[in-house]
């Protein structure tokens, strides 16, 4: 797994990018999780910046959302815990 990050804002920007791409492509979190071997809840939390994804899952979801290689790598980093102010 890639090293942890120290800046929460970069992961929040990625979460916004993911949600926009998800909406434009009319995908559900269940569809994004499909084929990863991970639960929908796990993938959703990861995409919202709460934990890292395994490399294979990050690549698959990156393809589905047309994310660039930097975004796919960032999905594999350990985020700052509790980085979303108004959420769990």
PDB file of N, CA and C in Angstrom:
ATOM      1  N   UNK A   1       0.842  -1.175   0.000  1.00  0.00           N
ATOM      2  CA  UNK A   1       0.000   0.000   0.000  1.00  0.00           C
ATOM      3  C   UNK A   1       0.886   1.237   0.000  1.00  0.00           C
ATOM      4  N   UNK A   2       0.426   2.246  -0.677  1.00  0.00           N
ATOM      5  CA  UNK A   2       1.153   3.501  -0.794  1.00  0.00           C
ATOM      6  C   UNK A   2       1.109   4.245   0.542  1.00  0.00           C
ATOM      7  N   UNK A   3       2.100   5.058   0.801  1.00  0.00           N
ATOM      8  CA  UNK A   3       2.190   5.820   2.052  1.00  0.00           C
ATOM      9  C   UNK A   3       0.941   6.653   2.310  1.00  0.00           C
ATOM     10  N   UNK A   4       0.764   7.012   3.552  1.00  0.00           N
ATOM     11  CA  UNK A   4      -0.384   7.837   3.923  1.00  0.00           C
ATOM     12  C   UNK A   4      -0.159   9.272   3.477  1.00  0.00           C
ATOM     13  N   UNK A   5      -1.245   9.972   3.329  1.00  0.00           N
ATOM     14  CA  UNK A   5      -1.164  11.366   2.920  1.00  0.00           C
ATOM     15  C   UNK A   5      -1.216  12.274   4.139  1.00  0.00           C
ATOM     16  N   UNK A   6      -0.781  13.501   3.964  1.00  0.00           N
ATOM     17  CA  UNK A   6      -0.782  14.446   5.072  1.00  0.00           C
ATOM     18  C   UNK A   6      -1.691  15.638   4.810  1.00  0.00           C
ATOM     19  N   UNK A   7      -2.247  15.721   3.610  1.00  0.00           N
ATOM     20  CA  UNK A   7      -3.113  16.834   3.242  1.00  0.00           C
ATOM     21  C   UNK A   7      -4.508  16.297   2.951  1.00  0.00           C
ATOM     22  N   UNK A   8      -5.469  16.652   3.765  1.00  0.00           N
ATOM     23  CA  UNK A   8      -6.824  16.131   3.571  1.00  0.00           C
ATOM     24  C   UNK A   8      -7.510  16.716   2.351  1.00  0.00           C
ATOM     25  N   UNK A   9      -7.148  17.929   1.964  1.00  0.00           N
ATOM     26  CA  UNK A   9      -7.841  18.602   0.877  1.00  0.00           C
ATOM     27  C   UNK A   9      -7.695  17.879  -0.457  1.00  0.00           C
ATOM     28  N   UNK A  10      -6.535  17.287  -0.703  1.00  0.00           N
ATOM     29  CA  UNK A  10      -6.330  16.601  -1.977  1.00  0.00           C
ATOM     30  C   UNK A  10      -7.315  15.432  -2.144  1.00  0.00           C
ATOM     31  N   UNK A  11      -7.595  14.741  -1.045  1.00  0.00           N
ATOM     32  CA  UNK A  11      -8.528  13.613  -1.109  1.00  0.00           C
ATOM     33  C   UNK A  11      -9.970  14.100  -1.259  1.00  0.00           C
ATOM     34  N   UNK A  12     -10.303  15.240  -0.658  1.00  0.00           N
ATOM     35  CA  UNK A  12     -11.643  15.801  -0.811  1.00  0.00           C
ATOM     36  C   UNK A  12     -11.887  16.270  -2.241  1.00  0.00           C
ATOM     37  N   UNK A  13     -10.865  16.829  -2.863  1.00  0.00           N
ATOM     38  CA  UNK A  13     -10.968  17.234  -4.277  1.00  0.00           C
ATOM     39  C   UNK A  13     -11.206  15.998  -5.140  1.00  0.00           C
ATOM     40  N   UNK A  14     -10.488  14.914  -4.846  1.00  0.00           N
ATOM     41  CA  UNK A  14     -10.685  13.678  -5.600  1.00  0.00           C
ATOM     42  C   UNK A  14     -12.100  13.144  -5.397  1.00  0.00           C
ATOM     43  N   UNK A  15     -12.615  13.206  -4.179  1.00  0.00           N
ATOM     44  CA  UNK A  15     -13.985  12.742  -3.923  1.00  0.00           C
ATOM     45  C   UNK A  15     -14.982  13.548  -4.760  1.00  0.00           C
ATOM     46  N   UNK A  16     -14.787  14.845  -4.855  1.00  0.00           N
ATOM     47  CA  UNK A  16     -15.661  15.680  -5.694  1.00  0.00           C
ATOM     48  C   UNK A  16     -15.567  15.262  -7.159  1.00  0.00           C
ATOM     49  N   UNK A  17     -14.346  15.016  -7.622  1.00  0.00           N
ATOM     50  CA  UNK A  17     -14.122  14.585  -9.004  1.00  0.00           C
ATOM     51  C   UNK A  17     -14.826  13.248  -9.256  1.00  0.00           C
ATOM     52  N   UNK A  18     -14.721  12.335  -8.320  1.00  0.00           N
ATOM     53  CA  UNK A  18     -15.349  11.015  -8.438  1.00  0.00           C
ATOM     54  C   UNK A  18     -16.865  11.147  -8.498  1.00  0.00           C
ATOM     55  N   UNK A  19     -17.436  11.953  -7.603  1.00  0.00           N
ATOM     56  CA  UNK A  19     -18.888  12.120  -7.591  1.00  0.00           C
ATOM     57  C   UNK A  19     -19.396  12.765  -8.875  1.00  0.00           C
ATOM     58  N   UNK A  20     -18.649  13.696  -9.422  1.00  0.00           N
ATOM     59  CA  UNK A  20     -19.036  14.321 -10.689  1.00  0.00           C
ATOM     60  C   UNK A  20     -18.978  13.306 -11.829  1.00  0.00           C
ATOM     61  N   UNK A  21     -17.909  12.557 -11.920  1.00  0.00           N
ATOM     62  CA  UNK A  21     -17.779  11.544 -12.962  1.00  0.00           C
ATOM     63  C   UNK A  21     -18.847  10.468 -12.809  1.00  0.00           C
ATOM     64  N   UNK A  22     -19.117  10.050 -11.582  1.00  0.00           N
ATOM     65  CA  UNK A  22     -20.152   9.054 -11.297  1.00  0.00           C
ATOM     66  C   UNK A  22     -21.515   9.547 -11.787  1.00  0.00           C
ATOM     67  N   UNK A  23     -21.816  10.809 -11.529  1.00  0.00           N
ATOM     68  CA  UNK A  23     -23.090  11.388 -11.958  1.00  0.00           C
ATOM     69  C   UNK A  23     -23.169  11.495 -13.487  1.00  0.00           C
ATOM     70  N   UNK A  24     -22.095  11.966 -14.105  1.00  0.00           N
ATOM     71  CA  UNK A  24     -22.082  12.103 -15.561  1.00  0.00           C
ATOM     72  C   UNK A  24     -22.249  10.762 -16.267  1.00  0.00           C
ATOM     73  N   UNK A  25     -21.682   9.716 -15.687  1.00  0.00           N
ATOM     74  CA  UNK A  25     -21.755   8.383 -16.286  1.00  0.00           C
ATOM     75  C   UNK A  25     -22.975   7.600 -15.796  1.00  0.00           C
ATOM     76  N   UNK A  26     -23.760   8.220 -14.898  1.00  0.00           N
ATOM     77  CA  UNK A  26     -24.971   7.616 -14.342  1.00  0.00           C
ATOM     78  C   UNK A  26     -24.681   6.242 -13.736  1.00  0.00           C
ATOM     79  N   UNK A  27     -23.643   6.188 -12.911  1.00  0.00           N
ATOM     80  CA  UNK A  27     -23.242   4.949 -12.243  1.00  0.00           C
ATOM     81  C   UNK A  27     -23.658   4.984 -10.781  1.00  0.00           C
ATOM     82  N   UNK A  28     -23.950   3.840 -10.227  1.00  0.00           N
ATOM     83  CA  UNK A  28     -24.230   3.717  -8.805  1.00  0.00           C
ATOM     84  C   UNK A  28     -22.961   3.253  -8.096  1.00  0.00           C
ATOM     85  N   UNK A  29     -22.956   3.388  -6.783  1.00  0.00           N
ATOM     86  CA  UNK A  29     -21.819   2.860  -6.025  1.00  0.00           C
ATOM     87  C   UNK A  29     -21.756   1.343  -6.160  1.00  0.00           C
ATOM     88  N   UNK A  30     -22.915   0.696  -6.276  1.00  0.00           N
ATOM     89  CA  UNK A  30     -22.936  -0.760  -6.467  1.00  0.00           C
ATOM     90  C   UNK A  30     -22.265  -1.129  -7.787  1.00  0.00           C
ATOM     91  N   UNK A  31     -22.531  -0.366  -8.842  1.00  0.00           N
ATOM     92  CA  UNK A  31     -21.892  -0.636 -10.136  1.00  0.00           C
ATOM     93  C   UNK A  31     -20.392  -0.407 -10.066  1.00  0.00           C
ATOM     94  N   UNK A  32     -19.978   0.599  -9.323  1.00  0.00           N
ATOM     95  CA  UNK A  32     -18.542   0.853  -9.175  1.00  0.00           C
ATOM     96  C   UNK A  32     -17.872  -0.264  -8.391  1.00  0.00           C
ATOM     97  N   UNK A  33     -18.564  -0.804  -7.401  1.00  0.00           N
ATOM     98  CA  UNK A  33     -17.998  -1.886  -6.589  1.00  0.00           C
ATOM     99  C   UNK A  33     -17.978  -3.216  -7.336  1.00  0.00           C
ATOM    100  N   UNK A  34     -18.863  -3.372  -8.318  1.00  0.00           N
ATOM    101  CA  UNK A  34     -18.964  -4.639  -9.054  1.00  0.00           C
ATOM    102  C   UNK A  34     -17.624  -5.005  -9.694  1.00  0.00           C
ATOM    103  N   UNK A  35     -17.194  -6.212  -9.444  1.00  0.00           N
ATOM    104  CA  UNK A  35     -15.949  -6.710 -10.017  1.00  0.00           C
ATOM    105  C   UNK A  35     -14.724  -6.474  -9.156  1.00  0.00           C
ATOM    106  N   UNK A  36     -14.893  -5.724  -8.058  1.00  0.00           N
ATOM    107  CA  UNK A  36     -13.745  -5.448  -7.196  1.00  0.00           C
ATOM    108  C   UNK A  36     -13.543  -6.517  -6.128  1.00  0.00           C
ATOM    109  N   UNK A  37     -14.610  -7.279  -5.855  1.00  0.00           N
ATOM    110  CA  UNK A  37     -14.548  -8.243  -4.766  1.00  0.00           C
ATOM    111  C   UNK A  37     -14.735  -7.587  -3.407  1.00  0.00           C
ATOM    112  N   UNK A  38     -15.083  -6.319  -3.407  1.00  0.00           N
ATOM    113  CA  UNK A  38     -15.281  -5.552  -2.176  1.00  0.00           C
ATOM    114  C   UNK A  38     -16.750  -5.178  -2.041  1.00  0.00           C
ATOM    115  N   UNK A  39     -17.173  -4.917  -0.825  1.00  0.00           N
ATOM    116  CA  UNK A  39     -18.572  -4.536  -0.606  1.00  0.00           C
ATOM    117  C   UNK A  39     -18.834  -3.124  -1.116  1.00  0.00           C
ATOM    118  N   UNK A  40     -20.104  -2.865  -1.400  1.00  0.00           N
ATOM    119  CA  UNK A  40     -20.512  -1.531  -1.834  1.00  0.00           C
ATOM    120  C   UNK A  40     -20.167  -0.491  -0.766  1.00  0.00           C
ATOM    121  N   UNK A  41     -20.399  -0.826   0.505  1.00  0.00           N
ATOM    122  CA  UNK A  41     -20.113   0.109   1.594  1.00  0.00           C
ATOM    123  C   UNK A  41     -18.622   0.427   1.673  1.00  0.00           C
ATOM    124  N   UNK A  42     -17.773  -0.585   1.508  1.00  0.00           N
ATOM    125  CA  UNK A  42     -16.331  -0.388   1.561  1.00  0.00           C
ATOM    126  C   UNK A  42     -15.879   0.529   0.427  1.00  0.00           C
ATOM    127  N   UNK A  43     -16.359   0.241  -0.779  1.00  0.00           N
ATOM    128  CA  UNK A  43     -15.972   1.045  -1.950  1.00  0.00           C
ATOM    129  C   UNK A  43     -16.480   2.474  -1.806  1.00  0.00           C
ATOM    130  N   UNK A  44     -17.724   2.629  -1.365  1.00  0.00           N
ATOM    131  CA  UNK A  44     -18.283   3.969  -1.191  1.00  0.00           C
ATOM    132  C   UNK A  44     -17.436   4.785  -0.221  1.00  0.00           C
ATOM    133  N   UNK A  45     -17.115   4.208   0.924  1.00  0.00           N
ATOM    134  CA  UNK A  45     -16.304   4.910   1.914  1.00  0.00           C
ATOM    135  C   UNK A  45     -14.933   5.282   1.344  1.00  0.00           C
ATOM    136  N   UNK A  46     -14.339   4.373   0.603  1.00  0.00           N
ATOM    137  CA  UNK A  46     -13.031   4.652   0.003  1.00  0.00           C
ATOM    138  C   UNK A  46     -13.118   5.787  -1.008  1.00  0.00           C
ATOM    139  N   UNK A  47     -14.158   5.770  -1.829  1.00  0.00           N
ATOM    140  CA  UNK A  47     -14.290   6.808  -2.849  1.00  0.00           C
ATOM    141  C   UNK A  47     -14.601   8.173  -2.244  1.00  0.00           C
ATOM    142  N   UNK A  48     -15.169   8.175  -1.050  1.00  0.00           N
ATOM    143  CA  UNK A  48     -15.435   9.429  -0.352  1.00  0.00           C
ATOM    144  C   UNK A  48     -14.257   9.863   0.514  1.00  0.00           C
ATOM    145  N   UNK A  49     -13.153   9.117   0.431  1.00  0.00           N
ATOM    146  CA  UNK A  49     -11.910   9.542   1.064  1.00  0.00           C
ATOM    147  C   UNK A  49     -11.662   9.034   2.453  1.00  0.00           C
ATOM    148  N   UNK A  50     -12.327   7.948   2.864  1.00  0.00           N
ATOM    149  CA  UNK A  50     -12.179   7.488   4.239  1.00  0.00           C
ATOM    150  C   UNK A  50     -11.192   6.345   4.418  1.00  0.00           C
ATOM    151  N   UNK A  51     -10.829   5.671   3.362  1.00  0.00           N
ATOM    152  CA  UNK A  51      -9.767   4.663   3.445  1.00  0.00           C
ATOM    153  C   UNK A  51      -9.257   4.337   2.053  1.00  0.00           C
ATOM    154  N   UNK A  52      -8.196   3.575   2.014  1.00  0.00           N
ATOM    155  CA  UNK A  52      -7.537   3.241   0.746  1.00  0.00           C
ATOM    156  C   UNK A  52      -8.212   2.061   0.065  1.00  0.00           C
ATOM    157  N   UNK A  53      -8.023   1.977  -1.244  1.00  0.00           N
ATOM    158  CA  UNK A  53      -8.464   0.823  -2.024  1.00  0.00           C
ATOM    159  C   UNK A  53      -7.248  -0.019  -2.411  1.00  0.00           C
ATOM    160  N   UNK A  54      -7.428  -1.325  -2.519  1.00  0.00           N
ATOM    161  CA  UNK A  54      -6.357  -2.157  -3.080  1.00  0.00           C
ATOM    162  C   UNK A  54      -6.087  -1.724  -4.531  1.00  0.00           C
ATOM    163  N   UNK A  55      -4.888  -1.972  -4.997  1.00  0.00           N
ATOM    164  CA  UNK A  55      -4.478  -1.512  -6.330  1.00  0.00           C
ATOM    165  C   UNK A  55      -5.407  -1.992  -7.439  1.00  0.00           C
ATOM    166  N   UNK A  56      -5.764  -3.266  -7.440  1.00  0.00           N
ATOM    167  CA  UNK A  56      -6.624  -3.787  -8.505  1.00  0.00           C
ATOM    168  C   UNK A  56      -7.985  -3.103  -8.514  1.00  0.00           C
ATOM    169  N   UNK A  57      -8.558  -2.896  -7.339  1.00  0.00           N
ATOM    170  CA  UNK A  57      -9.853  -2.228  -7.245  1.00  0.00           C
ATOM    171  C   UNK A  57      -9.744  -0.770  -7.682  1.00  0.00           C
ATOM    172  N   UNK A  58      -8.682  -0.096  -7.287  1.00  0.00           N
ATOM    173  CA  UNK A  58      -8.483   1.302  -7.686  1.00  0.00           C
ATOM    174  C   UNK A  58      -8.367   1.422  -9.201  1.00  0.00           C
ATOM    175  N   UNK A  59      -7.643   0.499  -9.827  1.00  0.00           N
ATOM    176  CA  UNK A  59      -7.501   0.535 -11.293  1.00  0.00           C
ATOM    177  C   UNK A  59      -8.846   0.290 -11.982  1.00  0.00           C
ATOM    178  N   UNK A  60      -9.597  -0.699 -11.510  1.00  0.00           N
ATOM    179  CA  UNK A  60     -10.894  -1.016 -12.115  1.00  0.00           C
ATOM    180  C   UNK A  60     -11.855   0.161 -11.996  1.00  0.00           C
ATOM    181  N   UNK A  61     -11.939   0.733 -10.818  1.00  0.00           N
ATOM    182  CA  UNK A  61     -12.835   1.878 -10.618  1.00  0.00           C
ATOM    183  C   UNK A  61     -12.330   3.084 -11.404  1.00  0.00           C
ATOM    184  N   UNK A  62     -11.021   3.254 -11.469  1.00  0.00           N
ATOM    185  CA  UNK A  62     -10.452   4.328 -12.278  1.00  0.00           C
ATOM    186  C   UNK A  62     -10.858   4.219 -13.733  1.00  0.00           C
ATOM    187  N   UNK A  63     -10.880   3.007 -14.267  1.00  0.00           N
ATOM    188  CA  UNK A  63     -11.327   2.793 -15.648  1.00  0.00           C
ATOM    189  C   UNK A  63     -12.803   3.142 -15.803  1.00  0.00           C
ATOM    190  N   UNK A  64     -13.617   2.703 -14.866  1.00  0.00           N
ATOM    191  CA  UNK A  64     -15.058   2.977 -14.930  1.00  0.00           C
ATOM    192  C   UNK A  64     -15.359   4.462 -14.888  1.00  0.00           C
ATOM    193  N   UNK A  65     -14.556   5.206 -14.121  1.00  0.00           N
ATOM    194  CA  UNK A  65     -14.795   6.633 -13.959  1.00  0.00           C
ATOM    195  C   UNK A  65     -13.906   7.503 -14.843  1.00  0.00           C
ATOM    196  N   UNK A  66     -13.044   6.887 -15.633  1.00  0.00           N
ATOM    197  CA  UNK A  66     -12.096   7.600 -16.504  1.00  0.00           C
ATOM    198  C   UNK A  66     -11.193   8.531 -15.684  1.00  0.00           C
ATOM    199  N   UNK A  67     -10.678   8.002 -14.557  1.00  0.00           N
ATOM    200  CA  UNK A  67      -9.759   8.768 -13.729  1.00  0.00           C
ATOM    201  C   UNK A  67      -8.341   8.643 -14.280  1.00  0.00           C
ATOM    202  N   UNK A  68      -7.538   9.669 -14.087  1.00  0.00           N
ATOM    203  CA  UNK A  68      -6.158   9.591 -14.550  1.00  0.00           C
ATOM    204  C   UNK A  68      -5.316   8.757 -13.580  1.00  0.00           C
ATOM    205  N   UNK A  69      -4.097   8.467 -13.987  1.00  0.00           N
ATOM    206  CA  UNK A  69      -3.239   7.579 -13.191  1.00  0.00           C
ATOM    207  C   UNK A  69      -2.914   8.164 -11.814  1.00  0.00           C
ATOM    208  N   UNK A  70      -2.820   9.486 -11.707  1.00  0.00           N
ATOM    209  CA  UNK A  70      -2.559  10.101 -10.406  1.00  0.00           C
ATOM    210  C   UNK A  70      -3.734   9.875  -9.452  1.00  0.00           C
ATOM    211  N   UNK A  71      -4.949   9.985  -9.967  1.00  0.00           N
ATOM    212  CA  UNK A  71      -6.133   9.755  -9.140  1.00  0.00           C
ATOM    213  C   UNK A  71      -6.199   8.302  -8.686  1.00  0.00           C
ATOM    214  N   UNK A  72      -5.862   7.386  -9.584  1.00  0.00           N
ATOM    215  CA  UNK A  72      -5.863   5.957  -9.234  1.00  0.00           C
ATOM    216  C   UNK A  72      -4.840   5.692  -8.129  1.00  0.00           C
ATOM    217  N   UNK A  73      -3.680   6.303  -8.218  1.00  0.00           N
ATOM    218  CA  UNK A  73      -2.667   6.151  -7.162  1.00  0.00           C
ATOM    219  C   UNK A  73      -3.158   6.751  -5.845  1.00  0.00           C
ATOM    220  N   UNK A  74      -3.811   7.902  -5.926  1.00  0.00           N
ATOM    221  CA  UNK A  74      -4.303   8.550  -4.719  1.00  0.00           C
ATOM    222  C   UNK A  74      -5.359   7.699  -4.017  1.00  0.00           C
ATOM    223  N   UNK A  75      -6.174   6.977  -4.798  1.00  0.00           N
ATOM    224  CA  UNK A  75      -7.169   6.080  -4.199  1.00  0.00           C
ATOM    225  C   UNK A  75      -6.512   4.977  -3.369  1.00  0.00           C
ATOM    226  N   UNK A  76      -5.251   4.720  -3.618  1.00  0.00           N
ATOM    227  CA  UNK A  76      -4.530   3.663  -2.912  1.00  0.00           C
ATOM    228  C   UNK A  76      -3.793   4.176  -1.672  1.00  0.00           C
ATOM    229  N   UNK A  77      -3.806   5.482  -1.449  1.00  0.00           N
ATOM    230  CA  UNK A  77      -3.115   6.034  -0.286  1.00  0.00           C
ATOM    231  C   UNK A  77      -4.001   5.969   0.948  1.00  0.00           C
ATOM    232  N   UNK A  78      -3.382   5.900   2.085  1.00  0.00           N
ATOM    233  CA  UNK A  78      -4.116   5.907   3.350  1.00  0.00           C
ATOM    234  C   UNK A  78      -4.456   7.359   3.674  1.00  0.00           C
ATOM    235  N   UNK A  79      -5.733   7.709   3.700  1.00  0.00           N
ATOM    236  CA  UNK A  79      -6.108   9.111   3.950  1.00  0.00           C
ATOM    237  C   UNK A  79      -6.041   9.462   5.431  1.00  0.00           C
ATOM    238  N   UNK A  80      -6.131  10.748   5.683  1.00  0.00           N
ATOM    239  CA  UNK A  80      -6.278  11.195   7.061  1.00  0.00           C
ATOM    240  C   UNK A  80      -7.654  10.757   7.532  1.00  0.00           C
ATOM    241  N   UNK A  81      -7.728  10.087   8.645  1.00  0.00           N
ATOM    242  CA  UNK A  81      -9.012   9.604   9.157  1.00  0.00           C
ATOM    243  C   UNK A  81      -9.879  10.772   9.618  1.00  0.00           C
ATOM    244  N   UNK A  82     -11.182  10.639   9.342  1.00  0.00           N
ATOM    245  CA  UNK A  82     -12.113  11.683   9.749  1.00  0.00           C
ATOM    246  C   UNK A  82     -11.927  12.962   8.966  1.00  0.00           C
ATOM    247  N   UNK A  83     -11.528  12.829   7.713  1.00  0.00           N
ATOM    248  CA  UNK A  83     -11.197  14.015   6.913  1.00  0.00           C
ATOM    249  C   UNK A  83     -12.417  14.733   6.356  1.00  0.00           C
ATOM    250  N   UNK A  84     -13.595  14.175   6.528  1.00  0.00           N
ATOM    251  CA  UNK A  84     -14.809  14.839   6.066  1.00  0.00           C
ATOM    252  C   UNK A  84     -15.466  15.452   7.298  1.00  0.00           C
ATOM    253  N   UNK A  85     -15.516  16.763   7.377  1.00  0.00           N
ATOM    254  CA  UNK A  85     -15.942  17.466   8.581  1.00  0.00           C
ATOM    255  C   UNK A  85     -17.332  17.079   9.087  1.00  0.00           C
ATOM    256  N   UNK A  86     -18.301  16.995   8.197  1.00  0.00           N
ATOM    257  CA  UNK A  86     -19.683  16.822   8.641  1.00  0.00           C
ATOM    258  C   UNK A  86     -20.208  15.389   8.460  1.00  0.00           C
ATOM    259  N   UNK A  87     -19.318  14.421   8.416  1.00  0.00           N
ATOM    260  CA  UNK A  87     -19.734  13.022   8.229  1.00  0.00           C
ATOM    261  C   UNK A  87     -19.125  12.136   9.294  1.00  0.00           C
ATOM    262  N   UNK A  88     -19.494  10.881   9.268  1.00  0.00           N
ATOM    263  CA  UNK A  88     -19.016   9.908  10.257  1.00  0.00           C
ATOM    264  C   UNK A  88     -17.515   9.792  10.170  1.00  0.00           C
TER     265      UNK A  88
END
